Each structure stands twice: as structure tokens, then as C-alpha cells.
Coordinates of C-alpha atoms in Angstrom, one line a residue:
X344 CA 89.7 115.1 94.7
X345 CA 92.3 112.7 96.1
X346 CA 93.6 113.4 99.6
X347 CA 97.1 114.1 98.1
X348 CA 95.6 116.9 96.0
X349 CA 94.4 118.7 99.1
X350 CA 98.0 119.2 100.2
X351 CA 99.6 120.3 97.0
X352 CA 99.4 124.0 97.7
X353 CA 100.9 123.6 101.2
X354 CA 103.7 121.4 99.8
X355 CA 104.3 124.0 97.1
X356 CA 104.8 126.7 99.7
X357 CA 107.2 124.5 101.6
X358 CA 109.3 123.8 98.5
X359 CA 109.2 127.5 97.5
X360 CA 110.6 128.4 100.9
X361 CA 113.3 125.8 100.5
X362 CA 114.3 127.4 97.3
X363 CA 114.1 131.0 98.5
X364 CA 114.3 131.0 102.4
X365 CA 113.3 134.6 103.1
X366 CA 111.1 136.3 105.7
X367 CA 110.9 136.0 109.5
X368 CA 109.7 133.0 111.5
X369 CA 106.4 134.7 112.5
X370 CA 105.5 135.5 108.9
X371 CA 106.4 132.0 107.7
X372 CA 104.4 130.5 110.6
X373 CA 101.3 132.6 109.6
X374 CA 101.7 131.7 106.0
X375 CA 101.9 128.0 106.7
X376 CA 99.0 128.2 109.2
X377 CA 96.8 129.6 106.4
X378 CA 97.9 126.9 104.0
X379 CA 97.2 124.2 106.6
X380 CA 93.7 125.6 107.2
X381 CA 93.1 125.6 103.5
X382 CA 94.3 122.0 103.1
X383 CA 92.0 120.9 105.9
X384 CA 89.0 122.6 104.3
X385 CA 89.9 121.1 100.9
X386 CA 90.0 117.6 102.5
X387 CA 86.7 118.1 104.2
X388 CA 85.0 119.5 101.1
X389 CA 86.3 116.5 99.2
X390 CA 84.6 114.2 101.7
X391 CA 87.7 112.7 103.2
X392 CA 87.6 111.4 106.8
X393 CA 88.9 113.8 109.5
X394 CA 91.2 111.1 110.7
X395 CA 92.8 110.7 107.3
X396 CA 93.2 114.4 106.8
X397 CA 95.0 114.7 110.2
X398 CA 97.2 111.7 109.5
X399 CA 98.2 113.0 106.1
X400 CA 98.8 116.5 107.7
X401 CA 101.1 115.0 110.2
X402 CA 103.3 113.6 107.5
X403 CA 103.4 116.9 105.6
X404 CA 104.2 118.9 108.7
X405 CA 107.0 116.5 109.6
X406 CA 108.5 117.1 106.2
X407 CA 108.0 120.9 106.6
X408 CA 109.8 121.1 109.9
X409 CA 112.7 119.0 108.6
X410 CA 113.1 121.1 105.5
X411 CA 112.9 124.4 107.4
X412 CA 115.4 123.3 110.0
X413 CA 117.8 122.1 107.3
X414 CA 117.6 125.3 105.3
X415 CA 120.3 128.0 105.6
X416 CA 118.1 130.7 107.1
X417 CA 118.5 133.3 109.8
X418 CA 115.3 132.2 111.5
X419 CA 116.2 128.6 111.8
X420 CA 117.0 128.7 115.5
X421 CA 113.8 130.5 116.4
X422 CA 111.8 127.9 114.4
X423 CA 112.7 125.4 117.0
X424 CA 110.1 127.2 119.2
X425 CA 107.6 127.3 116.4
X426 CA 107.7 123.7 115.2
X427 CA 104.6 122.8 113.3
X428 CA 104.6 119.3 114.8
X429 CA 104.6 120.7 118.3
X430 CA 101.8 123.3 117.6
X431 CA 99.5 120.9 115.8
X432 CA 100.3 117.5 117.3
X433 CA 102.1 118.2 120.6
X434 CA 105.3 116.4 119.8
X435 CA 108.9 117.1 118.9
X436 CA 110.1 113.7 117.6
X437 CA 108.3 113.6 114.3
X438 CA 111.4 112.1 112.7
X439 CA 110.6 108.9 114.7
X440 CA 106.9 109.2 114.9
X441 CA 106.6 109.5 111.1
X442 CA 107.8 105.9 110.7
X443 CA 105.9 104.6 113.7
X444 CA 102.6 105.9 112.2
X445 CA 103.5 104.7 108.8
X446 CA 104.1 101.2 110.1
X447 CA 100.8 101.2 111.8
X448 CA 98.9 102.5 108.8
X449 CA 96.1 100.2 107.7
X450 CA 96.5 98.9 104.1
X451 CA 93.1 100.2 103.2
X452 CA 94.1 103.8 103.8
X453 CA 95.7 104.3 100.4
X454 CA 95.1 108.0 100.3
X455 CA 97.1 108.6 103.5
X456 CA 99.9 106.3 102.3
X457 CA 100.2 108.3 99.1
X458 CA 100.9 111.4 101.1
X459 CA 103.5 109.6 103.3
X460 CA 105.1 108.2 100.2
X461 CA 105.2 111.6 98.6
X462 CA 106.9 113.1 101.6
X463 CA 109.5 110.3 101.5
X464 CA 110.0 111.0 97.8
X465 CA 110.5 114.7 98.4
X466 CA 113.4 113.9 100.7
X467 CA 112.0 113.3 104.2
X468 CA 114.5 111.2 106.2
X469 CA 113.7 111.7 109.9
X470 CA 115.6 109.3 112.1
X471 CA 117.3 107.8 109.0
X472 CA 118.8 111.2 108.1
X473 CA 122.0 110.5 110.0
X474 CA 122.4 106.9 108.7
X475 CA 125.1 106.6 106.1
X476 CA 123.6 103.4 105.0
X477 CA 120.4 104.4 103.3
X478 CA 119.3 100.8 102.6
X479 CA 116.7 100.9 105.4
X480 CA 115.1 104.1 104.0
X481 CA 115.2 102.7 100.5
X482 CA 113.5 99.6 101.6
X483 CA 110.7 101.6 103.3
X484 CA 110.1 103.5 100.1
X485 CA 110.1 100.4 98.0
X486 CA 107.7 98.5 100.3
X487 CA 105.2 101.4 100.4
X488 CA 105.3 101.8 96.7
X489 CA 104.6 98.1 96.3
X490 CA 101.6 98.6 98.6
X491 CA 100.3 101.5 96.6
X492 CA 100.7 99.5 93.3
X493 CA 99.0 96.4 94.6
X494 CA 95.5 95.6 93.4
X495 CA 92.8 94.1 95.6
X496 CA 94.3 90.6 95.1
X497 CA 97.6 91.7 96.5
X498 CA 99.3 91.7 93.1
X499 CA 101.1 94.5 91.3
X500 CA 98.4 96.6 89.6
X501 CA 97.9 95.7 85.9
X502 CA 100.3 92.8 86.2
X503 CA 97.6 90.2 85.7
X504 CA 96.0 91.8 82.7
X505 CA 96.5 90.6 79.1
X506 CA 98.7 92.6 76.8
X507 CA 96.5 94.3 74.1
X508 CA 93.2 92.7 75.5
X509 CA 91.2 94.3 72.6
X510 CA 93.1 92.1 70.2
X511 CA 91.5 88.9 71.6
X512 CA 88.0 90.2 70.9
X513 CA 88.7 91.4 67.4
X514 CA 88.1 87.9 65.8
X515 CA 84.7 87.5 67.4
X516 CA 81.8 87.4 64.9
X517 CA 78.7 89.6 65.5
X518 CA 76.5 88.1 68.1
X519 CA 79.1 85.6 69.2
X520 CA 79.6 85.5 73.0
X521 CA 82.9 86.7 74.2
X522 CA 85.3 83.8 74.9
X523 CA 87.4 83.9 78.0
X524 CA 91.1 83.9 77.3
X525 CA 92.7 80.5 77.5
X526 CA 95.2 80.0 80.3
X527 CA 98.0 79.4 77.8
X528 CA 98.0 83.0 76.6
X529 CA 101.1 84.8 77.7
X530 CA 100.9 87.5 80.4
X531 CA 103.4 90.1 81.4
X532 CA 105.1 89.1 84.6
X533 CA 107.3 91.7 86.2
X534 CA 109.2 91.3 89.4
X535 CA 108.6 93.9 92.2
X536 CA 112.1 95.2 91.6
X537 CA 111.3 95.8 87.9
X538 CA 108.1 97.6 88.9
X539 CA 110.0 99.8 91.3
X540 CA 112.8 100.5 88.9
X541 CA 110.4 101.7 86.2
X542 CA 107.6 103.3 88.2
X543 CA 109.3 105.0 91.2
X544 CA 111.3 107.6 89.1
X545 CA 108.2 108.2 86.9
X546 CA 105.9 108.6 90.0
X547 CA 108.4 111.1 91.6
X548 CA 108.7 113.1 88.4
X549 CA 104.9 113.3 88.0
X550 CA 104.4 114.5 91.5
X551 CA 107.3 117.0 91.3
X552 CA 105.8 118.3 88.1
X553 CA 102.5 118.9 89.8
X554 CA 104.1 120.7 92.7
X555 CA 106.3 122.9 90.5
X556 CA 103.3 123.7 88.3
X557 CA 101.6 125.1 91.3
X558 CA 104.7 127.1 92.4
X559 CA 105.1 128.6 88.9
X560 CA 101.5 129.8 88.8
X561 CA 101.8 131.2 92.3
X562 CA 104.9 133.2 91.2
X563 CA 103.2 134.3 88.0
X564 CA 100.1 135.5 89.8
X565 CA 102.3 137.5 92.2
X566 CA 104.3 139.1 89.5
X567 CA 101.6 139.9 87.0
X568 CA 99.9 142.7 89.1
X569 CA 103.3 144.5 89.3
X570 CA 103.7 144.6 85.5
X571 CA 102.4 147.8 83.8
X572 CA 101.7 147.7 80.1

């Protein structure tokens, strides 16, 4: 299980609250606490390092606080005293710390970066939320997507592979050793902008589909016991 998968249920609850902001702050706090504990257990059971779990959790809680405080909800003022970032990480400036931590993130911690990128894709803005010029935030999303798409050679994933590689081996006779493709064969070469333009919307849609799939099933499981046949 990827690290991102461990937080889907928690993210689904946050999105569900955003769509239907009901309940009091104490109840919401307890609900999210349970989901956080579940996410931590899932990460540990999947064998992820505690440091990676906590780093990913920070990003998710920063998103959660931002969404809750931006929602038209009677308990919004009281939530200032129940901030998840304060209770779990002892800070109140997650809007700034989010980007500081992301900048310091090691390139090898791809799983954590996926969670950060998902939070950005779901609308987290933090300190850039009041900036009319969104270029800086867009650049951050683009650069992190490029890091996620890079292979071990620092190139966009799949960019260096031959198109239809099976076609080159089709003409080989039985027992004939496979020949390496000659250098003159054409390869697909896409700019980072083209990769972003094609893959960013697709990646966001896939992630949102997964989250809404969880939300739908949670709603169905809640409603079904109330239906009498």
C-alpha cells in the first residue's frame, strides 16, 4: 500500500465535511482524531517509516485546517482553538511551514511528496492564498509534479522508452539474440510543459475519483441500515 492510500479515508472525511459542514467542533475533532489514528495504523501496517507517516500527516492536517476555517460553518471560530496542526504538531503557521517542509523534502521520499502534491491539487494554498498572482503556487505544483514523474536518471518517466518496443523484436528469428535498438530510431521527446499539460489534469482527476469513490461508499454504508425492505 502506498503512503498516499493510507490517508484516503481521512481526506475523504475532510472533503465530505467541506461539502456538508454539519456538527459541532467537538464532534468533528473526535471524528478526525479517529481517522488520523486509523491513517497512522495503516501506514505502520504497510511498513512505512514513522517519519514519512508524520510528514505526510502534517500536509494533510494543514489542508484540513485550511478547509475547515474557510468553510461557512457555525463552529469555525471555535475551531481556531482546536486546530489539528496545533494539537498534533504544536504550530499555528502551517500555511508557511507546509512550503518550508516541502522545500526541504529529500527527493527520495517520493511517497511523502505524493501526499504534499495531492494536498496542493485539492486546493491547499497556505501563504499563497492571499496572493492574486498565482504563478508562484502554479510553479510549485509544476516543479513537484516533475519530480514525481522523473525516473532514476532525472528524466521524465517513460520519456526515454521506444514507442511500441514490442515491434522491434517482432522480426527476430527463433533463437536469434535480441538486437539493441539503433540510436537512429526515433523516440518520443516531450517538454516538461507538455508533460505537465497532459498529466496534471489526469492525475488530479484520478485522485479525486478515488476520494469521491470512498465518500460515496461511506454514504451508502450509512444509508443502507436505515432502509427497510
